[in-house]
Coordinates of C-alpha atoms in Angstrom, one line a residue:
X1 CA 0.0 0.0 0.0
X2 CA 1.4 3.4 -0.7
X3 CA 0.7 6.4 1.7
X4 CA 0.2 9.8 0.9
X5 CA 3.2 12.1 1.4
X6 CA 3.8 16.3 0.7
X7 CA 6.2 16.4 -1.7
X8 CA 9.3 19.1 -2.3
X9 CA 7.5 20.8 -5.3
X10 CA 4.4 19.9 -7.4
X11 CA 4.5 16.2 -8.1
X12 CA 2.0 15.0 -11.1
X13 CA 1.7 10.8 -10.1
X14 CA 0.0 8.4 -12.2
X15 CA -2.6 7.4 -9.9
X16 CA -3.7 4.3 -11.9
X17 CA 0.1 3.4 -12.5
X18 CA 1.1 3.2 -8.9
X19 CA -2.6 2.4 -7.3
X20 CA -3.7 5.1 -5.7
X21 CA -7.0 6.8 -5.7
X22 CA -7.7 9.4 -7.7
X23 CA -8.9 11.3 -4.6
X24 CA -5.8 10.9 -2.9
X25 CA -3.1 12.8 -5.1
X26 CA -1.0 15.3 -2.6
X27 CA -0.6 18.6 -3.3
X28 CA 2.8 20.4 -3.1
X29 CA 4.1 22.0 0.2
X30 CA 7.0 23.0 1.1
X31 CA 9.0 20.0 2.6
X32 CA 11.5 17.6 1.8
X33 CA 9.8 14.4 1.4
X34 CA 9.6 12.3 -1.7
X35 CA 7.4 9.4 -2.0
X36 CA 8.8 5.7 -2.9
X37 CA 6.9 3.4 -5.0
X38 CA 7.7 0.1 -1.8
X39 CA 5.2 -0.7 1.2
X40 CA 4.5 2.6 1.6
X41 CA 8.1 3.7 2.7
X42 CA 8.7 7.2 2.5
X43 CA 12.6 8.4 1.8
X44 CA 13.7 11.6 2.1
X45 CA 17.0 13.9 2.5
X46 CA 18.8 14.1 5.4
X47 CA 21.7 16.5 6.6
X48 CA 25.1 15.2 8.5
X49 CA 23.4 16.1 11.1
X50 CA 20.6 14.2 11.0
X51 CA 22.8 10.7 10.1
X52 CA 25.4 11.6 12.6
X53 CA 22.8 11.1 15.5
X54 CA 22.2 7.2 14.2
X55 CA 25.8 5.8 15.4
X56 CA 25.2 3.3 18.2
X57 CA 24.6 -0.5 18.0
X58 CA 20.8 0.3 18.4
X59 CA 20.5 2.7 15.6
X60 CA 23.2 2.4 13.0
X61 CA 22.9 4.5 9.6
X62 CA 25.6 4.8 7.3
X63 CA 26.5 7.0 3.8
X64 CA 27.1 4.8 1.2
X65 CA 27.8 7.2 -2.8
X66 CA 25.4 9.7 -1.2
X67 CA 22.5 8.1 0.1
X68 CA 21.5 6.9 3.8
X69 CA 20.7 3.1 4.8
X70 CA 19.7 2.2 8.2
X71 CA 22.3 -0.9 9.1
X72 CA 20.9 -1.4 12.6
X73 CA 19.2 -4.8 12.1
X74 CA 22.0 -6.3 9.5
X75 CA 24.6 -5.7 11.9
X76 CA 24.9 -8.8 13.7
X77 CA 24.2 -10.2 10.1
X78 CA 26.7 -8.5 8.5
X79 CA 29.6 -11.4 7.8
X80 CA 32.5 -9.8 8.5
X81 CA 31.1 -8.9 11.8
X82 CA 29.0 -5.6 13.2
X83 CA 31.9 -3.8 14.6
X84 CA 33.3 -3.4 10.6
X85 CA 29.8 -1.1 10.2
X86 CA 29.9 0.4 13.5
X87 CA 33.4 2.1 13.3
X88 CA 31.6 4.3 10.4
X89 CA 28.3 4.2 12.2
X90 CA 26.6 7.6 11.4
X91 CA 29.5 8.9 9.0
X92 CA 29.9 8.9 5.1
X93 CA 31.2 4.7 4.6
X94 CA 32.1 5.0 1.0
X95 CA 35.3 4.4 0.8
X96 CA 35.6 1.5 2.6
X97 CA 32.2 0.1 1.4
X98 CA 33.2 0.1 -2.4
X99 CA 36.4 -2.2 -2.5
X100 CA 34.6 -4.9 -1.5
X101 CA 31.5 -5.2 -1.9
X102 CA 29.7 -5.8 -5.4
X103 CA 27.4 -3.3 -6.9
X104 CA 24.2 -5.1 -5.8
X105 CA 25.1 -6.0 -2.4
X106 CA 23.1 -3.8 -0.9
X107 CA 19.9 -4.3 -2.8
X108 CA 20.2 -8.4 -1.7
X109 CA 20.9 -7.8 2.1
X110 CA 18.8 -4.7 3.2
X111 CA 14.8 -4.9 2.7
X112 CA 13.7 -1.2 0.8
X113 CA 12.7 0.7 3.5
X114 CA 15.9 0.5 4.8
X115 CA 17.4 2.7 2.1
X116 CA 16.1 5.8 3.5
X117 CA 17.1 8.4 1.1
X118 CA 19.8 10.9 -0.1
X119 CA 21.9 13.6 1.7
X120 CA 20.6 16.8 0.8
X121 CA 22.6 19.3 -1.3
X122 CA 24.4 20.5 1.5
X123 CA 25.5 17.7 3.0
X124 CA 26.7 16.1 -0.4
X125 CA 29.0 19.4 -1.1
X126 CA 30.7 19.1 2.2
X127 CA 31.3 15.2 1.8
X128 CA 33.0 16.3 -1.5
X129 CA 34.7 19.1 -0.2
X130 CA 36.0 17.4 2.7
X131 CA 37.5 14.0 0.4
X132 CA 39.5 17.0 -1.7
X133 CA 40.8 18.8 1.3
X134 CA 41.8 15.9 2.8
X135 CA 45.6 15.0 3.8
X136 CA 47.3 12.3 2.0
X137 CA 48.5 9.5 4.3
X138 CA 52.0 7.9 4.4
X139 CA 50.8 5.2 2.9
X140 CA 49.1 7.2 -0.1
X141 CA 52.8 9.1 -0.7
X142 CA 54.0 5.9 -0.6
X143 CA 51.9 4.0 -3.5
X144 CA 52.1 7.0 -5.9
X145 CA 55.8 7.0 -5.5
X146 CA 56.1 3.4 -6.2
X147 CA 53.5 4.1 -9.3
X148 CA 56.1 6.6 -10.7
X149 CA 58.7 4.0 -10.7
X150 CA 56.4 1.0 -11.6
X151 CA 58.5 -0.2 -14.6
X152 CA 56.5 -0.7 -17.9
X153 CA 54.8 -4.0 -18.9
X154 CA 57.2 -5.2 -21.5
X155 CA 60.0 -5.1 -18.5
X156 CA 58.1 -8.1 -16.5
X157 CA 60.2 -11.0 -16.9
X158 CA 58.5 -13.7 -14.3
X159 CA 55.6 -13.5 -11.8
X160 CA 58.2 -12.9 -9.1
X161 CA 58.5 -9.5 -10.3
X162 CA 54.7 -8.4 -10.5
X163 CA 54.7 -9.2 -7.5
X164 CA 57.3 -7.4 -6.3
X165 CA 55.8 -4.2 -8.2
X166 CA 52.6 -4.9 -6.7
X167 CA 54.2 -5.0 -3.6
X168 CA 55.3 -1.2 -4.1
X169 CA 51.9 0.2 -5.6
X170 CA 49.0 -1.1 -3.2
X171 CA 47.9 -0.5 -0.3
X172 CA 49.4 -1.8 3.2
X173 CA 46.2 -2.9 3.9
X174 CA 45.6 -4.4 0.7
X175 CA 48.9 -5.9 0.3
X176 CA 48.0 -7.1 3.6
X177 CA 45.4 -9.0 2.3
X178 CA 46.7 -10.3 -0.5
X179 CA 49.9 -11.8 0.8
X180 CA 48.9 -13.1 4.1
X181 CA 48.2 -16.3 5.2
X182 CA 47.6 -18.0 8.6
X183 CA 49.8 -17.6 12.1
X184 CA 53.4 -17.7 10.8
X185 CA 52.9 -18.1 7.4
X186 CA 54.5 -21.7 7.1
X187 CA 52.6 -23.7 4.8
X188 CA 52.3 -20.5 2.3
X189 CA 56.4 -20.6 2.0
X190 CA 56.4 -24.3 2.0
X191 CA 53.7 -24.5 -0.7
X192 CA 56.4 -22.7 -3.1
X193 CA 59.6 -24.7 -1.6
X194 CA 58.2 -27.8 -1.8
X195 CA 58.1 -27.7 -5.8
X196 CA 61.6 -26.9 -5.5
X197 CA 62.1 -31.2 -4.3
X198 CA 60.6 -32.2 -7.2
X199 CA 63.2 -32.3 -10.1
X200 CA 62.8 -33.5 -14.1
X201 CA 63.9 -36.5 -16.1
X202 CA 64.5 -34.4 -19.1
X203 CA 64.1 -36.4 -22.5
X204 CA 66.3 -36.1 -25.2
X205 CA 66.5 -36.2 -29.4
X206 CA 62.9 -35.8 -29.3
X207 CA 61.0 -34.1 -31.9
X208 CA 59.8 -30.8 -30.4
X209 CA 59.2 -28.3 -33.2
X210 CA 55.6 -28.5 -32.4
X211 CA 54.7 -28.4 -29.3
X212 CA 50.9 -27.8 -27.8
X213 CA 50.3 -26.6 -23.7
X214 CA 46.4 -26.9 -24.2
X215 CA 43.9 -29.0 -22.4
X216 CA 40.7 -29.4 -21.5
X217 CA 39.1 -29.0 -17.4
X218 CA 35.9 -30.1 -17.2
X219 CA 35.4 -30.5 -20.4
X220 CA 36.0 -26.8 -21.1
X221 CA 39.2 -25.9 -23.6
X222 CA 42.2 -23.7 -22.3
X223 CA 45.0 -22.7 -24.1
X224 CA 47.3 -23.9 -21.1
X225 CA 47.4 -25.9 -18.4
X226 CA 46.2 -23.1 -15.8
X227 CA 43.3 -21.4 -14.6
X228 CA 42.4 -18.7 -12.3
X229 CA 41.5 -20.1 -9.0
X230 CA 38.7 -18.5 -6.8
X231 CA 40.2 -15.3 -5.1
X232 CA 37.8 -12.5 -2.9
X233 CA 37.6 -8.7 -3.3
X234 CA 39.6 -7.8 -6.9
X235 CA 38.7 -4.2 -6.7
X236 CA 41.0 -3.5 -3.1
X237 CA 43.7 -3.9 -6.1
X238 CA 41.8 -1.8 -8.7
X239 CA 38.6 -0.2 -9.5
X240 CA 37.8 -2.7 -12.0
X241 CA 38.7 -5.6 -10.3
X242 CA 37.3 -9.1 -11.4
X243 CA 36.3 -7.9 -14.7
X244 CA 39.9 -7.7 -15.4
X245 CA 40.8 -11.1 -14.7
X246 CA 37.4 -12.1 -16.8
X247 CA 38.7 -10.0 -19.7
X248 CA 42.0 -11.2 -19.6
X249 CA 41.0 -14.4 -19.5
X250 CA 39.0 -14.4 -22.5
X251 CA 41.4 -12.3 -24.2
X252 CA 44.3 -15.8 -23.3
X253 CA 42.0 -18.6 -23.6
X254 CA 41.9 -20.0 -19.7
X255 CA 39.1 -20.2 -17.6
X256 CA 38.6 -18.0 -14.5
X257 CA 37.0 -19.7 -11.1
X258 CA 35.3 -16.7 -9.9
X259 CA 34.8 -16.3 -5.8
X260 CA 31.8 -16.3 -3.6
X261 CA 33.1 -12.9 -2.2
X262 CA 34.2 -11.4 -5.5
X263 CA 34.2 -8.0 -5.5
X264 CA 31.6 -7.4 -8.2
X265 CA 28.4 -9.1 -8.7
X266 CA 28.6 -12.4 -10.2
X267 CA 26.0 -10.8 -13.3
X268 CA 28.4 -8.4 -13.5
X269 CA 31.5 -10.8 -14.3
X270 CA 29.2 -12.6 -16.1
X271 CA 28.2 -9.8 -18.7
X272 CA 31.8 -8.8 -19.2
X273 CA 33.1 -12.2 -20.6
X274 CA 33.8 -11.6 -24.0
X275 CA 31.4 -14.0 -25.6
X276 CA 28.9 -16.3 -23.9
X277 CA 31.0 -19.3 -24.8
X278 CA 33.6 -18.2 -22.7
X279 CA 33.3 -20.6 -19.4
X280 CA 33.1 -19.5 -15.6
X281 CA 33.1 -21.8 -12.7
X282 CA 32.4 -20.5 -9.3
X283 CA 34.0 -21.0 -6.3
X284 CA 30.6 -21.8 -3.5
X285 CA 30.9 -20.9 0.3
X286 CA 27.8 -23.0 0.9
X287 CA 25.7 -21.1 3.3
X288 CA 24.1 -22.7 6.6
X289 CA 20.7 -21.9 5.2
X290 CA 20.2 -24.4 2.2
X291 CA 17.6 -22.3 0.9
X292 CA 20.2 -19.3 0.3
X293 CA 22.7 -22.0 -0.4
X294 CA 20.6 -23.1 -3.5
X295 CA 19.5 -19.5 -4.7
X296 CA 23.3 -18.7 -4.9
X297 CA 23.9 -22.1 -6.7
X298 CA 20.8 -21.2 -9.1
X299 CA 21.7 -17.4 -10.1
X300 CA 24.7 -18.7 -11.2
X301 CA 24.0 -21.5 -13.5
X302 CA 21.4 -18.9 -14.8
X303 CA 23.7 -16.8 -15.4
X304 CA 25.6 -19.2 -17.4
X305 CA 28.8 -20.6 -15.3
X306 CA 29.4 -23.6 -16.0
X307 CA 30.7 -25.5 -13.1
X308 CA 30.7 -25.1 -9.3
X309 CA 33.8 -25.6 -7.0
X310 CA 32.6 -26.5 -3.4
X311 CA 35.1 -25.0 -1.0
X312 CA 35.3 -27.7 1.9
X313 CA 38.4 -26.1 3.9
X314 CA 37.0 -23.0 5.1
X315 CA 34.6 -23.8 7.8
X316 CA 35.8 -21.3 10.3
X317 CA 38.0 -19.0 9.0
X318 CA 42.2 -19.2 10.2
X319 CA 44.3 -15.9 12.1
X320 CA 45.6 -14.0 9.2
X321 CA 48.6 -12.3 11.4
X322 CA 49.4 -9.8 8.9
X323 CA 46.2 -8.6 7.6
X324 CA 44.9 -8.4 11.3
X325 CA 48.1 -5.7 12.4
X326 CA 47.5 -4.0 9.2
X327 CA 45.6 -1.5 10.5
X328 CA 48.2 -1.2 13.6
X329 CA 50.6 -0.7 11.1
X330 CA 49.1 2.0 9.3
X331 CA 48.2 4.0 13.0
X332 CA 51.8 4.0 13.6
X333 CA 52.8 5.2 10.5
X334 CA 50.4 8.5 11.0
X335 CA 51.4 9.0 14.3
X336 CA 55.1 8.5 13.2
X337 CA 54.7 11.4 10.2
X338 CA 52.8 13.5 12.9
X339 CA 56.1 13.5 15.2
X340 CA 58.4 14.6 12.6
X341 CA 56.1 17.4 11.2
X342 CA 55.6 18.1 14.5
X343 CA 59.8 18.0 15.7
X344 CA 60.7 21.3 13.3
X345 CA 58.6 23.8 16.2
X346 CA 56.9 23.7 19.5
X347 CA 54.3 21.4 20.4
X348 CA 52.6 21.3 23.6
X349 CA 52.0 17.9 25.1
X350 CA 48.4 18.4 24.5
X351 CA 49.1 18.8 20.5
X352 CA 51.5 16.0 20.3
X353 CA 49.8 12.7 18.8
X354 CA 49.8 10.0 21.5
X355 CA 50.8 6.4 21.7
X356 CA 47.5 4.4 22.1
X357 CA 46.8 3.4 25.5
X358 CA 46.3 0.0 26.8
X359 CA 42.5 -0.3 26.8
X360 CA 42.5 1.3 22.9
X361 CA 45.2 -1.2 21.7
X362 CA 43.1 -4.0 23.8
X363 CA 39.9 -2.4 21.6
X364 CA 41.9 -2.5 18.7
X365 CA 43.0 -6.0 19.0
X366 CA 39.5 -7.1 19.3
X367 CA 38.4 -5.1 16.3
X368 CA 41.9 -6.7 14.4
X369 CA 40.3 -10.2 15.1
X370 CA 37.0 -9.4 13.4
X371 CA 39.2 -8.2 10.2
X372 CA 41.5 -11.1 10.7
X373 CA 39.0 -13.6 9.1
X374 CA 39.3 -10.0 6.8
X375 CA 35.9 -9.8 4.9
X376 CA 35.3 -13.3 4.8
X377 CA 32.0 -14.7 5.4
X378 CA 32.4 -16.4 8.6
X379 CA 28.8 -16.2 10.2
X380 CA 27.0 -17.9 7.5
X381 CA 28.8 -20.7 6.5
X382 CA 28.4 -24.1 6.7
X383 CA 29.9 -25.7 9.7
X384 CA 28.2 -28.5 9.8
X385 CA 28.6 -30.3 5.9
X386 CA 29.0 -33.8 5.3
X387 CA 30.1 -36.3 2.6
X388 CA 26.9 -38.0 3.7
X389 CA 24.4 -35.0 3.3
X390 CA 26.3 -31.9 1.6
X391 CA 27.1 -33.6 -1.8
X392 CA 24.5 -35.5 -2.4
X393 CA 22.2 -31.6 -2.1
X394 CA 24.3 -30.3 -3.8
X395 CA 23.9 -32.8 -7.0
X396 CA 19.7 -32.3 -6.5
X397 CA 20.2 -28.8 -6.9
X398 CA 22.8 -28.4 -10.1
X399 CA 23.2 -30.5 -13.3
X400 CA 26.8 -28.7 -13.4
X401 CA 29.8 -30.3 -13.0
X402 CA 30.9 -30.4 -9.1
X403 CA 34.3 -30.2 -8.1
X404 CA 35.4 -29.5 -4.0
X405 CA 38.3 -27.2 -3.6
X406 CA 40.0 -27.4 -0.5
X407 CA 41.4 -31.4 -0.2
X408 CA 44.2 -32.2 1.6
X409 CA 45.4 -35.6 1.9
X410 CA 44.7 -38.7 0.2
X411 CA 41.9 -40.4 1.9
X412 CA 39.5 -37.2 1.3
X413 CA 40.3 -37.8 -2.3
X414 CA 39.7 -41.1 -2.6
X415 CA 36.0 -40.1 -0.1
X416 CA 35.4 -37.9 -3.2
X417 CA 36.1 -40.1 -5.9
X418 CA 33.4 -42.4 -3.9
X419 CA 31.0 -39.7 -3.5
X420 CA 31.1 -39.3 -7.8
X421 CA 32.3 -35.4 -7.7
X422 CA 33.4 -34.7 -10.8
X423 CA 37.1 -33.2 -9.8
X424 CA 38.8 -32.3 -6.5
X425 CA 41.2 -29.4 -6.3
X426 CA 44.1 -29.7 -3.5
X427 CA 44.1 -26.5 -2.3
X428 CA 45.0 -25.7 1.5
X429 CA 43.7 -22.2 0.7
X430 CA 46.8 -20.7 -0.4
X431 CA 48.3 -21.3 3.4
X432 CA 45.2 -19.1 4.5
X433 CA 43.8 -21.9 6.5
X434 CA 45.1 -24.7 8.1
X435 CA 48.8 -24.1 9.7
X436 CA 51.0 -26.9 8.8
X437 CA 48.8 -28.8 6.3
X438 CA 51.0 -30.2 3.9
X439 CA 52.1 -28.3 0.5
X440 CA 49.4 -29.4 -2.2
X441 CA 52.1 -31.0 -4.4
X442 CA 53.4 -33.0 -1.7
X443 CA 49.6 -34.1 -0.9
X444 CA 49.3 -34.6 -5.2
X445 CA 52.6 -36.8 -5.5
X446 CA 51.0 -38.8 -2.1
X447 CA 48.2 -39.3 -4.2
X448 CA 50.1 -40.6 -7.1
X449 CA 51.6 -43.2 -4.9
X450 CA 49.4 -44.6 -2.6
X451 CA 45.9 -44.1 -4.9
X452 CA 46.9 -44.2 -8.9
X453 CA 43.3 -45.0 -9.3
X454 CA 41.8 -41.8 -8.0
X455 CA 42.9 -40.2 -11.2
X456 CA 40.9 -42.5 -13.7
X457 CA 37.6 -41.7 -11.4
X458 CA 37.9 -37.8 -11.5
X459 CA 40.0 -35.1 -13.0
X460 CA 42.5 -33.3 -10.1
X461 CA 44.1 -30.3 -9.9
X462 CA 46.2 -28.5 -7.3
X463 CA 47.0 -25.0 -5.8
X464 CA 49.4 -22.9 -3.9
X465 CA 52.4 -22.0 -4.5
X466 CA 52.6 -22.2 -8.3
X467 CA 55.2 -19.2 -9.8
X468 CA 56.6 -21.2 -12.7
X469 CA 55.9 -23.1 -16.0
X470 CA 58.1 -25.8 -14.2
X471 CA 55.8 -26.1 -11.6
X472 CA 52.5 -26.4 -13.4
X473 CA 55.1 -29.4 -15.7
X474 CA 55.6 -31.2 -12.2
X475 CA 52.4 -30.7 -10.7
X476 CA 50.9 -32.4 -14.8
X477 CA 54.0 -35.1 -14.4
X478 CA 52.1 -36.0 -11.2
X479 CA 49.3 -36.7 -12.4
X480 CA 47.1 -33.5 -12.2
X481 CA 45.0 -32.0 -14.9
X482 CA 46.0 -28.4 -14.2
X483 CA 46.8 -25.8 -11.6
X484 CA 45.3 -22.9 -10.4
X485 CA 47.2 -19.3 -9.7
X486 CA 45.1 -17.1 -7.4
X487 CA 47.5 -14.4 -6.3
X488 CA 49.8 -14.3 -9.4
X489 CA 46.6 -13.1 -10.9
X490 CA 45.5 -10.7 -8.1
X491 CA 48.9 -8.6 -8.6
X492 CA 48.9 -8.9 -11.8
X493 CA 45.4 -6.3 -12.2
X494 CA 46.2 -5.1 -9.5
X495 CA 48.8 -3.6 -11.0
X496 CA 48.2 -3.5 -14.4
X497 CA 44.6 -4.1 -14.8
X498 CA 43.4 -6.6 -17.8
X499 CA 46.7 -6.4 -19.2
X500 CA 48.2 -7.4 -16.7
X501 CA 46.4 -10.5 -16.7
X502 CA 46.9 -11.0 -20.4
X503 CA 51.1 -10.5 -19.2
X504 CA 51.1 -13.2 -16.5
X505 CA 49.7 -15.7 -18.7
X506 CA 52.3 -15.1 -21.5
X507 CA 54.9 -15.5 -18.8
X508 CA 53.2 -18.9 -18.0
X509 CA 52.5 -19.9 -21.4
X510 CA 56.1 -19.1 -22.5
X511 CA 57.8 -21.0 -19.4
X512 CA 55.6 -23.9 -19.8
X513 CA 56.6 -24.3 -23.3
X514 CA 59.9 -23.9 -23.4
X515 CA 60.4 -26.5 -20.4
X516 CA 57.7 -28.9 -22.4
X517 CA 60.7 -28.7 -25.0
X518 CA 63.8 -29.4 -22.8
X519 CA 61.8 -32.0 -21.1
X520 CA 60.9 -34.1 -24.3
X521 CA 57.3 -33.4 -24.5
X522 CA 55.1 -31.8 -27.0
X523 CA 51.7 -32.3 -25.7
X524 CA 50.6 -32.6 -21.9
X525 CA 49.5 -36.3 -22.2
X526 CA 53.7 -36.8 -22.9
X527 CA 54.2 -36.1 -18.9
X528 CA 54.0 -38.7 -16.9
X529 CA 55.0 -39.7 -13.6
X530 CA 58.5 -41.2 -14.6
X531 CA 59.5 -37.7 -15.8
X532 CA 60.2 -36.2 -12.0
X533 CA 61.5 -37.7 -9.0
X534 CA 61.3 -36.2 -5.5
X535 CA 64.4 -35.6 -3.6
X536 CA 65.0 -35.9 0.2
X537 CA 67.6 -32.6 -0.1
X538 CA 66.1 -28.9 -0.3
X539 CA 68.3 -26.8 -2.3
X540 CA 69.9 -23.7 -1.5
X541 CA 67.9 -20.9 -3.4
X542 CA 66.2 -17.1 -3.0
X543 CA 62.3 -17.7 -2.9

């Protein structure tokens, strides 16, 4: 039902289009309300003022690209917690609202008359005039001097080095993000060093003029033996985020595995593919609620994707060390640069910046925790899935191919082969989860050994740690269909947007084929298990 409101200025409605009676069309007075067409909620424009006064857990409003939503009942819904939304309870949220969070986002999660309106003209003006006036931080100095001495494209030999760029252009906080992985960081470094114990049975006087890296996953072509495995928020790195990695994609013939919490709306990735043919899989965080679960699953095989990766090693969410002192880090930083503008003239002791006292670093800490799970969705997931109830729902709600992302030793894979999934990935997150899981290819070449058979019941593919053609050959030697890069690709837009992408495959493609070459192969069926050997020595070597 729509209720009658007085309007700004003379309003003419189509009673019949919007079901009102004739009788009841308003008649212009001088006020600021504006009537919207939704249960009969009325929006209107509000001052800073107004908003300012809605900043407590039991009325929470926030600015979001100049219009005002009431948070308050979301909060404790929210899944990156409610203190995230509180700290900019009653204050203009933009900034840290658009990085990571997809267009729609607020359209699915907040019923309509809980978008309450627009800031008035005033309190738009001083919004903009305060984000122009505002000081740069350290960190800012520091990213746009690392932008002037980004070296051009062509100058990117390996994926070590966009790394190392991106490194110098993001954000601490995003770099943060990126990089880290859980408590001290050990199964991250050990998912690269442990490639570095496999080593090759090269072939010789083997014709290899012609030599072909594609395959197939899932049935789906790619030009090499790689695709983009499922990484969150794409636009912390750059505004265009996952439709780079889509686009670049495309533009290089792999397929992208697009995440739950990807940055943009899954339509969104969708429509910038550059045909219809291209193929997305999508990386599922099942929710607890099977209903939401199934709507998710649904939209996207609507939309076109054309497999789903369950992610099974995620049910709580790991301490991320770095990303949770990221915000400690920055702090110090600012109240660092305050001392040293500060050390060229007087300053009283009230003026001087202070260090943060116990009960604010004890505050802090317990805000770092809810960011230390960073914007993952923790509160909705499914703790409680099962080989005995979660596949088998999941296979009455999709006709795509399943895989489950997140295996990590040999019996799970050999439970999945059982359960008739259609590939595993073994994947300990990147090192984001479990501490001291085992590297994936040390978990892949375990496979090879003790369960051969796995491998003629489902395709497998592995994750982490992956910088080099020669690892994606070992991994394929071993026995897996192909590998997935997540933060390779995450730098790579980062820094240089879609081409970017488009670069780090060419590096891939161009190191995989050359080492096909000296190894004797000329097509990915040629590597087989007898061409690498493991080794009981690490060598000596810069990582």
């Amino acid at each position: 039902m729509y209720r009658l409101v007085t309007c700004l200025r003379s309003v003419q409605i189509d009673c019949t289009r919007i079901g009102l009676p004739t009788q009841a069309l308003c008649t212009s007075r001088p006020t600021h309300l504006k009537l919207v067409s939704h249960c009969g909620i009325m929006s209107r424009n509000w001052s800073l003022e107004e908003v300012a006064k809605h900043n407590t857990q039991s009325s929470c409003w926030v600015i979001i690209k100049g219009k005002v939503y009431d948070v308050t009942d979301f909060l404790h819904e929210h899944p990156g917690g409610a203190q995230i939304i509180l700290r900019h309870a009653g204050r203009d949220a933009t900034t840290a609202y658009e990085p990571i969070h997809p267009p729609d986002a607020l359209d699915k999660s907040l019923p309509r008359d809980k978008h309450l309106g627009d800031l008035d003209t005033a309190a738009a003006r001083q919004i903009a005039k305060e984000r122009e006036s505002r000081k740069k931080t350290t960190d800012e100095i520091r990213m746009e001097e690392g932008e002037a001495r980004k070296p051009t494209l062509s100058r990117i030999l390996n994926l070590r080095e966009l790394e190392e760029v991106a490194k110098s252009v993001m954000s601490y906080k995003t770099w943060a993000f990126y990089s880290s992985a859980s408590d001290d960081e050990i199964t991250h470094y050990e998912n690269m060093r442990a490639f570095s114990r496999f080593f090759f049975h090269p072939r010789v006087l083997v014709p290899v003029s012609r030599c072909d890296p594609s395959t197939t996953i899932l049935g789906f072509k790619s030009s090499i033996p790689v695709f983009v495995s499922g990484a969150s928020l794409a636009r912390l790195g750059h505004p265009l985020g996952e439709a780079n990695i889509t686009r670049g994609a495309g533009r290089t013939n792999i397929i992208q595995m697009v995440s739950s919490s990807a940055s943009l709306s899954y339509e969104q990735i969708s429509e910038v593919r550059l045909s219809a043919s291209q193929p997305l899989f999508f990386q599922l965080y099942k929710h607890k609620d099977d209903t939401i679960a199934e709507e998710r699953v649904r939209e996207v095989e609507n939309l076109g994707y054309n497999a789903v990766f369950l992610t099974v090693d995620t049910v709580v969410i790991s301490t991320r060390t770095r990303a949770v002192r990221a915000p400690f880090v920055l702090e110090e930083q600012e109240r660092e640069a305050e001392q040293r503008l500060a050390s060229g003239r007087h300053v009283s002791g009230q003026e001087m910046p202070l260090k943060p006292s116990d009960a604010d670093m004890n505050r802090g800490e317990q805000e770092g925790n809810s960011l230390g799970a960073s914007f993952a969705p923790t509160k909705s997931k499914d703790q409680d899935m099962s080989w005995k109830r979660t596949i088998p729902w999941l296979r009455s709600v999709t006709k795509l191919p399943i895989a489950l992302k997140g295996i990590q030793c040999v019996e799970d894979a050999v439970f999945a082969a059982e359960a008739g999934v259609d590939a595993i990935l073994i994947s300990n997150h990147g090192g984001r989860q479990m501490e001291y899981s085992l590297p994936s290819v040390e978990v892949l070449y375990k496979l090879r050994k003790q369960r051969p058979d796995v491998f003629d019941k489902l395709e497998v593919y592995i994750d982490g740690g992956i910088r080099r053609g020669t690892d994606v050959l070992k991994a394929l030697c071993l026995g897996a269909r192909a590998v997935g890069l997540g933060r390779p690709f995450m730098y790579a837009q980062s820094v240089y947007g879609e081409e970017g992408v488009v670069k780090a495959v060419q590096i891939l493609e161009r190191e995989i084929v050359t080492s096909m070459r000296l190894l004797g192969a000329t097509s990915v069926k040629d590597l087989v298990p007898e061409m690498v050997e493991r080794v009981d020595w690490q060598p000596r070597f810069k990582l």
